[in-house]
Coordinates of C-alpha atoms in Angstrom, one line a residue:
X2 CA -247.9 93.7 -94.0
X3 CA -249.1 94.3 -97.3
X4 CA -248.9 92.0 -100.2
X5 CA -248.0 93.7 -103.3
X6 CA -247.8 92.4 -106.9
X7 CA -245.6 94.3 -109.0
X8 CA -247.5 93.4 -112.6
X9 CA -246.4 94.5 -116.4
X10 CA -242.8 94.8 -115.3
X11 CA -239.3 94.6 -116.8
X12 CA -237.7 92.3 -114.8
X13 CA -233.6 92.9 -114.6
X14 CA -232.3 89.6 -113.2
X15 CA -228.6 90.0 -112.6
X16 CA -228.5 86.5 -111.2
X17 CA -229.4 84.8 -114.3
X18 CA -228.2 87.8 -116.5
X19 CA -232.2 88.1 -118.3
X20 CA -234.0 90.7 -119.0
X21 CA -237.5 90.0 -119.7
X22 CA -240.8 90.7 -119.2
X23 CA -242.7 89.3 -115.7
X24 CA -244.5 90.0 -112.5
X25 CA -243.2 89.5 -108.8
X26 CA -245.2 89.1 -105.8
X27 CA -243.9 90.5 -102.3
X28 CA -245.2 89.5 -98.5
X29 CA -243.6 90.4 -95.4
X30 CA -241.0 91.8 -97.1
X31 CA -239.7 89.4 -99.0
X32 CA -240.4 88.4 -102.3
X33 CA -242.4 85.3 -102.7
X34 CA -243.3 84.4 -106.4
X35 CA -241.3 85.4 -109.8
X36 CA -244.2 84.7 -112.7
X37 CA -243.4 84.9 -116.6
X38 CA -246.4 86.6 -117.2
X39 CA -246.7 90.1 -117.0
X40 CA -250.3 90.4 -115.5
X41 CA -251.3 87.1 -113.6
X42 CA -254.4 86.4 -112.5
X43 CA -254.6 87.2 -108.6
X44 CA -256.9 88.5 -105.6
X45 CA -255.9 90.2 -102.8
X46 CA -252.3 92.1 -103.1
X47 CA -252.1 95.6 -104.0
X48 CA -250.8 96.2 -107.4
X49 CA -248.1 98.1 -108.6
X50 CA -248.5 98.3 -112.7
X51 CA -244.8 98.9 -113.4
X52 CA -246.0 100.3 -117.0
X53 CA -243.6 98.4 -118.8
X54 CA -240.6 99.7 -117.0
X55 CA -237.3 98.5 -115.6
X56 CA -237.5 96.7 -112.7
X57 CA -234.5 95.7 -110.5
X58 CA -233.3 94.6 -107.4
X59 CA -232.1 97.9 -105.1
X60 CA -228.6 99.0 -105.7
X61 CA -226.0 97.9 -102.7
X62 CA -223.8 101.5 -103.0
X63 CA -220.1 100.6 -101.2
X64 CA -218.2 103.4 -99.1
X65 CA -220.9 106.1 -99.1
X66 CA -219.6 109.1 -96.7
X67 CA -222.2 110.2 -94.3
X68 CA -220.4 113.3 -92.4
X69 CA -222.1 112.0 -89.4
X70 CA -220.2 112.7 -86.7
X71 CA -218.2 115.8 -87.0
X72 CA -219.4 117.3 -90.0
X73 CA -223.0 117.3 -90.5
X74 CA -223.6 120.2 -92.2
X75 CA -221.9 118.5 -95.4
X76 CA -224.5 115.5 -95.3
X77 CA -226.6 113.6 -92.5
X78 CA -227.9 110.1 -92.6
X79 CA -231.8 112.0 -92.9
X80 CA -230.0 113.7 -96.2
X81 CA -227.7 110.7 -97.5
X82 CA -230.7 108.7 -97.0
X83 CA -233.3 110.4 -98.9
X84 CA -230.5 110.6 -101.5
X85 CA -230.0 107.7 -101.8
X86 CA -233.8 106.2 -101.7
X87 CA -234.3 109.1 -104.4
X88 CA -231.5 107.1 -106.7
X89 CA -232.4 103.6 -106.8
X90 CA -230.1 102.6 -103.3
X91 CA -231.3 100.7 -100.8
X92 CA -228.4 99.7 -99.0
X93 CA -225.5 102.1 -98.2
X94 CA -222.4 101.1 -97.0
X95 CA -221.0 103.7 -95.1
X96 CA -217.4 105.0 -94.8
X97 CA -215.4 105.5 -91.3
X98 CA -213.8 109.0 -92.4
X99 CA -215.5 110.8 -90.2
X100 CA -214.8 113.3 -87.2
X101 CA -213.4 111.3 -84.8
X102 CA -213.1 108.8 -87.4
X103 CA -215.1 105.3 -86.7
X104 CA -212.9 103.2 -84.5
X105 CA -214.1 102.5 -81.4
X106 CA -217.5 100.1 -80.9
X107 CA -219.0 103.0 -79.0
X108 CA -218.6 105.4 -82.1
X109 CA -219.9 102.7 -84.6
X110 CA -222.7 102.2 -82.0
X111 CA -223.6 106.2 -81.7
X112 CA -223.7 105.5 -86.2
X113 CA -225.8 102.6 -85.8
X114 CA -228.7 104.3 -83.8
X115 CA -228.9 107.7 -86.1
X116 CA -228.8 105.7 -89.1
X117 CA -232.0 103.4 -88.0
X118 CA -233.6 106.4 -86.5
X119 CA -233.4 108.6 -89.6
X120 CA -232.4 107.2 -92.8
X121 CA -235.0 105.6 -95.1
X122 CA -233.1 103.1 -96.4
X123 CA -230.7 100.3 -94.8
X124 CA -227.2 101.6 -93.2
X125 CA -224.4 98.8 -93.1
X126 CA -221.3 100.7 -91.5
X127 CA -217.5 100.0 -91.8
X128 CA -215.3 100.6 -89.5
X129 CA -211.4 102.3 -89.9
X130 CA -208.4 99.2 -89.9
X131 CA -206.1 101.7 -87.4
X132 CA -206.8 103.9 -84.9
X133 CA -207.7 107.6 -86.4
X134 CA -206.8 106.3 -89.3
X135 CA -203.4 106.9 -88.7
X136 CA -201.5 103.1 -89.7
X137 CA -199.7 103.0 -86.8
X138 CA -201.8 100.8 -84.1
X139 CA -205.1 98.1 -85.8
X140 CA -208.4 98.9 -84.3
X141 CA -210.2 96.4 -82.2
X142 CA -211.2 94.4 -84.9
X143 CA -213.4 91.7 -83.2
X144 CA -215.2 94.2 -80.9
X145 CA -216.0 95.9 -83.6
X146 CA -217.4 93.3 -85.9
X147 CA -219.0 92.2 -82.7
X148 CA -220.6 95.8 -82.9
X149 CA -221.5 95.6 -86.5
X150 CA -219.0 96.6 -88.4
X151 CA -219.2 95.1 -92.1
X152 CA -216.1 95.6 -93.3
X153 CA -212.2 97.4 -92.0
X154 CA -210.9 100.5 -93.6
X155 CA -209.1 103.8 -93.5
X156 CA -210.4 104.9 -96.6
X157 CA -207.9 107.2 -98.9
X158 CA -205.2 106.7 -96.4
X159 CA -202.9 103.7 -97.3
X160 CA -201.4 102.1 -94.6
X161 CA -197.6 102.8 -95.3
X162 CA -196.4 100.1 -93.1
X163 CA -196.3 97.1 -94.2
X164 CA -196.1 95.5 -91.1
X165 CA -198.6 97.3 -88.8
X166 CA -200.7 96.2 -92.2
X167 CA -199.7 92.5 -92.7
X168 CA -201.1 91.9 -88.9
X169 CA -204.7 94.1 -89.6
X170 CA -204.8 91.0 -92.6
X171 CA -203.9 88.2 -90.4
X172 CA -206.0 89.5 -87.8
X173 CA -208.6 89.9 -90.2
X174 CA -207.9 87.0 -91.6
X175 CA -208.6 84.6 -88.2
X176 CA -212.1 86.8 -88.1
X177 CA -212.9 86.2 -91.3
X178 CA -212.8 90.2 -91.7
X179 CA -213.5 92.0 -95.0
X180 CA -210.6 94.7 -95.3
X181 CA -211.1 97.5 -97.6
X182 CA -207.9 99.6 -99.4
X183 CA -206.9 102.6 -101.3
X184 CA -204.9 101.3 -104.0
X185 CA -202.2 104.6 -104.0
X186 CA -199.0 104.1 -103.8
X187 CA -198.1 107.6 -101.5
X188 CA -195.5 108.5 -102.1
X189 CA -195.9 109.6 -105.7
X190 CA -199.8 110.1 -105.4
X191 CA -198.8 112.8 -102.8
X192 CA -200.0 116.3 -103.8
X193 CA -201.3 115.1 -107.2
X194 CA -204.8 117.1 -108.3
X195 CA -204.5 115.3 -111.4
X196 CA -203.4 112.1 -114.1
X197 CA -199.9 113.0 -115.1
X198 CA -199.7 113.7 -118.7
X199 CA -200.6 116.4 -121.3
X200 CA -203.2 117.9 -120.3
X201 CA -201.9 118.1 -116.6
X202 CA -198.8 119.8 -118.1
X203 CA -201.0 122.6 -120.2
X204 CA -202.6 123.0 -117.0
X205 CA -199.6 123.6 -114.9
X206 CA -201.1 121.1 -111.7
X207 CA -199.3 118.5 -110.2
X208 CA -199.8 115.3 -111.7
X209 CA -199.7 111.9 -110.6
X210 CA -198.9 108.5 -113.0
X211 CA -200.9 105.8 -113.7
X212 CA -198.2 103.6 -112.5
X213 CA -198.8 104.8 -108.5
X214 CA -202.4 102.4 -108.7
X215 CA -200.6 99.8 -109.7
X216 CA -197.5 99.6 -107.4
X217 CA -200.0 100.4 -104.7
X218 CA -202.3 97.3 -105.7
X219 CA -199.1 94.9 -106.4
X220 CA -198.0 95.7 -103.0
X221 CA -201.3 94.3 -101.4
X222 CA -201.4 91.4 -103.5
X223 CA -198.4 90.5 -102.0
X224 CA -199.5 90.8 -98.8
X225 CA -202.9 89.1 -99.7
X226 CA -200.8 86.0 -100.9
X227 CA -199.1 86.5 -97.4
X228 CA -202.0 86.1 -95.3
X229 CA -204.8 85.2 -97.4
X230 CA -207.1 87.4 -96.2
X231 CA -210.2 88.7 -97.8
X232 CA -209.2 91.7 -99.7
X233 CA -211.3 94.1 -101.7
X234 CA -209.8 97.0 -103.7
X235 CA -212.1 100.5 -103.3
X236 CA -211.3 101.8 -107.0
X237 CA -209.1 100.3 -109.5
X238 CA -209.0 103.2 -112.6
X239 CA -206.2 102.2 -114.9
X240 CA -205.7 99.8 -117.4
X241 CA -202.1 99.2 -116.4
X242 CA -203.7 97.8 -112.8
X243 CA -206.1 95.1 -114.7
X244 CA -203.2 92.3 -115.4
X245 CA -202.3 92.3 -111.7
X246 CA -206.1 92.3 -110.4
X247 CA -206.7 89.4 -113.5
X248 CA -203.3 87.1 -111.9
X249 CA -204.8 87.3 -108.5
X250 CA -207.9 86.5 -109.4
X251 CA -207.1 83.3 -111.7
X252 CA -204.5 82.3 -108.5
X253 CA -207.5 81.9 -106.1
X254 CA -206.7 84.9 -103.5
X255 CA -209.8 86.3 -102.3
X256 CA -209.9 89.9 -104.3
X257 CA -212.2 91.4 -105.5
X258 CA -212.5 95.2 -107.1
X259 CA -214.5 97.8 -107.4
X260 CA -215.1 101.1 -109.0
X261 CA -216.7 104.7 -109.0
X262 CA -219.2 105.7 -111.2
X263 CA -216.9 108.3 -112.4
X264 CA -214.0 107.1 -112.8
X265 CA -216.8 104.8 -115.9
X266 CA -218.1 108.0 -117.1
X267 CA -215.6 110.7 -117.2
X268 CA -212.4 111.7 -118.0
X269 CA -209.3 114.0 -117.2
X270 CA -210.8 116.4 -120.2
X271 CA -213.7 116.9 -118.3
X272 CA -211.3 118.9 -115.6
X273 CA -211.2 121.8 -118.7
X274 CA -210.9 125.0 -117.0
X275 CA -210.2 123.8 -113.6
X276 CA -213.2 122.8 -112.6
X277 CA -213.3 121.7 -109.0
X278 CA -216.9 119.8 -108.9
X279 CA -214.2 117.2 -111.4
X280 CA -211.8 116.8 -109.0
X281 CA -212.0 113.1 -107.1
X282 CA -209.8 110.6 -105.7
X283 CA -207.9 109.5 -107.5
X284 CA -208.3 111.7 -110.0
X285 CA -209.8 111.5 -113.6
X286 CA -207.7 109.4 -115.8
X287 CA -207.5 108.8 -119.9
X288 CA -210.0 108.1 -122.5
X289 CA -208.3 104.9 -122.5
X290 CA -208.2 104.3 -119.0
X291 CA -211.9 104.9 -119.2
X292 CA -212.6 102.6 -122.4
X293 CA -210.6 99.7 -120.0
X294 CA -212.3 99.7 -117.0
X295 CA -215.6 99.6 -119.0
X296 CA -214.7 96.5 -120.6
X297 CA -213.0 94.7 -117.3
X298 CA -216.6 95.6 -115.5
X299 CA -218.5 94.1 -118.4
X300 CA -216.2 90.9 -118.4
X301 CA -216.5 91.0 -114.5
X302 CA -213.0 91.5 -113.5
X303 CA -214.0 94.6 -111.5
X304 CA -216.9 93.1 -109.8
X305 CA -218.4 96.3 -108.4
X306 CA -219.8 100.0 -109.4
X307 CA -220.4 102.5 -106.5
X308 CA -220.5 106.1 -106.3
X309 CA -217.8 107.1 -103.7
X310 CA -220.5 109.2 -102.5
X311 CA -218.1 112.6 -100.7
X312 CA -220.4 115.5 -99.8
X313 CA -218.2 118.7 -99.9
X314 CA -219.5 121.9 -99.4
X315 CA -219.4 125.5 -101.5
X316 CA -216.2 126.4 -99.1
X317 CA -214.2 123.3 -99.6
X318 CA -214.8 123.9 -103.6
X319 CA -214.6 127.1 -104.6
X320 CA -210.8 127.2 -104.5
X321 CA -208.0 127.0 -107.1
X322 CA -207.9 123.7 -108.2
X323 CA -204.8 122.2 -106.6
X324 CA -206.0 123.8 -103.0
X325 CA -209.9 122.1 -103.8
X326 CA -211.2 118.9 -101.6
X327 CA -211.4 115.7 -103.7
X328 CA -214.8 114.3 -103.8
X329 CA -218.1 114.3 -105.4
X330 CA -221.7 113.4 -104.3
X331 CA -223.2 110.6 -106.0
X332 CA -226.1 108.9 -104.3
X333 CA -228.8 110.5 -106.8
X334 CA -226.6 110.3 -109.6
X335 CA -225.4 106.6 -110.0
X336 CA -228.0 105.3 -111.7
X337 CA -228.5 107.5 -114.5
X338 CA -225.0 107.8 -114.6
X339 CA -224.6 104.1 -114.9
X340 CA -227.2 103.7 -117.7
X341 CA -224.9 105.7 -119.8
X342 CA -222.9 102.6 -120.6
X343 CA -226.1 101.1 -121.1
X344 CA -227.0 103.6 -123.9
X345 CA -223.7 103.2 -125.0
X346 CA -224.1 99.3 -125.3
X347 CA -220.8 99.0 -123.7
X348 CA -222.9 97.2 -120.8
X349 CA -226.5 95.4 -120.7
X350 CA -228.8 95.8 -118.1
X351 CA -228.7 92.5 -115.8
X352 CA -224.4 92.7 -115.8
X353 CA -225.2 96.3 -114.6
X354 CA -227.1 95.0 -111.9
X355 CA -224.9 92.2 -111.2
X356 CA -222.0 95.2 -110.5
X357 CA -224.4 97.8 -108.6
X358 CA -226.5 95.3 -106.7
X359 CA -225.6 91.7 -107.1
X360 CA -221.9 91.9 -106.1
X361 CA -221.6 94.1 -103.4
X362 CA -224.2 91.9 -101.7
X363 CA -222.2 88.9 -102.2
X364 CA -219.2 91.0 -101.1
X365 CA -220.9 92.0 -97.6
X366 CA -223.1 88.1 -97.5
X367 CA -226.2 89.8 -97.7
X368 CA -229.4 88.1 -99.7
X369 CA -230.2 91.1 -101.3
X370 CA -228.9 92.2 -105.0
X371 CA -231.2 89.0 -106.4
X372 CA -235.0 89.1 -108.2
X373 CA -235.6 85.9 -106.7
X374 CA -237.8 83.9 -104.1
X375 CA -236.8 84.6 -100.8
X376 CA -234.5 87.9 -101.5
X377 CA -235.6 90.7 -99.8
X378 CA -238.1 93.3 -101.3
X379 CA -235.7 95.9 -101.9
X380 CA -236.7 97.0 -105.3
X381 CA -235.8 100.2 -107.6
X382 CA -238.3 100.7 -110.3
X383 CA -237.2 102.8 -113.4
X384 CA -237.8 104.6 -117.1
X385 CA -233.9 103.6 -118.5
X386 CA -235.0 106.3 -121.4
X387 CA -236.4 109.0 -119.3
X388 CA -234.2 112.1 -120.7
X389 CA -233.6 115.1 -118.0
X390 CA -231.3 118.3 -117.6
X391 CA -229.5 117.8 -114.0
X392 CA -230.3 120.5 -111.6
X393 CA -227.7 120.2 -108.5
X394 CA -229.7 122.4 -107.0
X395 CA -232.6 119.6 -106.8
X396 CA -230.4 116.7 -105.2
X397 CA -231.2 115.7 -101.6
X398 CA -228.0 116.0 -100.2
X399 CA -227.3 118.8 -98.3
X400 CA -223.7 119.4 -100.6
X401 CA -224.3 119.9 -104.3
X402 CA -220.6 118.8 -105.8
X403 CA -221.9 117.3 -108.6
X404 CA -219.5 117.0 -111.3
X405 CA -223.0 116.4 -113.8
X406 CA -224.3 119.9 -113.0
X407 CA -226.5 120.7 -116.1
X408 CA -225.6 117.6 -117.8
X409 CA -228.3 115.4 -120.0
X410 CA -228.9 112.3 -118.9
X411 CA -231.0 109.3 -119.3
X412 CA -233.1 107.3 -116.8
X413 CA -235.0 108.0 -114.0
X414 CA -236.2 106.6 -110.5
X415 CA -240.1 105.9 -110.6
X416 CA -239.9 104.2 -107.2
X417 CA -238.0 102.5 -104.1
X418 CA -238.6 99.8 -101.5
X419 CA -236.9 98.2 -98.9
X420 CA -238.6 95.3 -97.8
X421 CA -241.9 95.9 -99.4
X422 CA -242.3 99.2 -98.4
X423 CA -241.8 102.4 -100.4
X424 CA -239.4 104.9 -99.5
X425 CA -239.4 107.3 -103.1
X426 CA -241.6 107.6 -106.2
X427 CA -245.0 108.3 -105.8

């Protein structure tokens, strides 16, 4: 394989939270050397002259939907893929809500191949926690981990008993099983299109409080402290969840949290005139919902930033609001999205990183996420000042629900490896 030495670079280490100027050298896929300087003195490698840019390790994007099987039309692991290489992610973790949902090893199996065979980038899939998703009987755990699952879920559907749930965790548990949730509590989330409130009132939609996130993620707390298994909550979106996350936490359970990109950038406002391409689970919250999230990712109580990546297409949109699909692609979109905090210095560079790449890879046990010798090669170099008008229209993925449709935004992908090789960018 070719050696390459990526020369006159920014290097964002999220590791040991710098940002500073450097060079890397890569072989076999791996990176080999970090140097200080920015243009050392070498024969042999290919060079890459970063021009002075950003350059990070590759973002590890948590509970990506690929519609694969059952719905391909809305995105394949050839479209997700490119997506995703386009946006800075090399790794996707990919969500079991498919058509027959993920839950047998044969299923995850059938994944497995058409992700190798045509996605650019790495594929890591999770499995569903019950059978069709339905809460009633666990999947095959072990067989399925055996098959490569990385982690148990059923996605946006809670599991409403407790103890059909409390055995997944203790099952889990003996496996040493990551189980993934959808901190809702159902009954009052049921039907919601938006945050209760004003504006849902002016609006006339169905609204749902705050308060359902956090009865949902004290429940599972409960049950965490029950079994002590390992625990990670998909989205956590309200300031009235962060004292029960912080108290879990600081009493040694293994949780952990993460977050859509959304849910960091936008708010219920942005839903205006009943505009669909806004409408995500669970949905928009307040201004100062937003402004709280922010700060618990920049402290590192919500250890993780993904894009909930939930290709919908023009059919499953173009409705009245309350009748809509939730969702939103966000594979392309993530990083510049992202760097808006940065902008914003609400969050610098490297603690990005340690929440898009650094995290999740410590999350899944993976050696990637880390600009350091012996992490793999997967590398996303990028102008974090590069100024551009979204165009939907230009996305990879085959659906186009992009609630930044026309919007300015900041920062763009030069280029993309995974292990050493390049997979976007010229």
């Amino acid at each position: 394989m070719t050696k390459l030495l990526f020369i006159n670079a920014r290097l964002i280490d999220p590791v040991a939270l710098t940002d500073k100027a450097g060079a890397i050298l890569v072989e076999d896929g791996a990176i080999t050397r970090v140097f200080d300087e920015t243009h050392p003195d070498m024969t042999g490698p290919t060079v890459v002259d970063c021009g002075g840019k950003c350059l990070a390790p590759g973002i590890v994007d948590i509970g990506v939907k690929v519609s694969e099987p059952g719905e391909r039309h809305k995105e394949s692991f050839r479209s997700a893929g490119r997506a995703a290489a386009a946006g800075g992610v090399t790794t996707i973790v990919t969500r079991p809500d498919t058509t027959p949902a993920i839950d047998t090893p044969e299923t995850l199996e059938f994944v497995a191949r058409r992700a190798a065979l045509d996605a650019p980038v790495r594929v890591l899939p999770m499995a569903a926690l019950t059978k069709g998703r339905d809460g009633r009987e666990m999947t095959e755990i072990g067989l399925l981990t055996d098959a490569g699952a990385v982690a148990f879920t059923d996605c946006d559907r809670v599991v409403t008993n407790t103890k059909v749930f409390s055995r997944a965790l203790t099952y889990a548990k003996s496996l040493d099983a990551l189980v993934i949730a959808h901190v809702q509590d159902p009954g009052l989330s049921h039907g919601a299109a938006v945050t209760s409130g004003k504006f849902a009132s002016l609006r006339g939609l169905p609204g749902v409080s705050p308060m359902a996130e956090r009865m949902g993620l004290d429940r599972d707390i409960s049950l965490i402290e029950m079994t002590g298994a390992r625990y990670h909550a998909d989205q956590i979106t309200t300031a009235r969840a962060l004292p029960a996350l912080e108290r879990a936490k600081r009493n040694g359970l293994q949780v952990t949290a993460g977050i859509g990109i959304h849910h960091l950038t936008l708010n219920e406002l942005d839903v205006a005139d009943y505009r669909t391409f806004f409408k995500v689970k669970p949905p928009l919250r307040s201004e100062e919902d937003r402004v709280a999230v922010v700060q618990a990712v920049a402290d590192g109580l919500i250890d993780i930033i993904s894009s909930m990546h939930t290709p919908q297409d023009e059919e499953s949109k173009r409705l009245p609001y309350e009748e809509a699909a939730s969702g939103a692609v966000g594979l392309e979109t993530l990083l510049p999205a992202a760097l808006r905090l940065y902008h914003e210095d609400q969050i610098d560079l490297p603690r990005l990183f340690r929440a898009l790449s650094l995290n999740p890879s410590r999350l899944l046990g993976l050696e990637s996420g880390r600009m350091m010798e012996g992490a793999p090669a997967d590398l996303v170099l990028f102008d974090a000042d590069a100024p551009f008008v979204l165009n939907r229209e230009t996305l990879q993925s085959k659906s186009k629900n992009t609630p930044f449709d026309g919007a300015r935004m900041q920062g763009r992908v030069l280029g993309t490896w995974v292990a050493g090789n390049r997979v976007a960018g010229e």
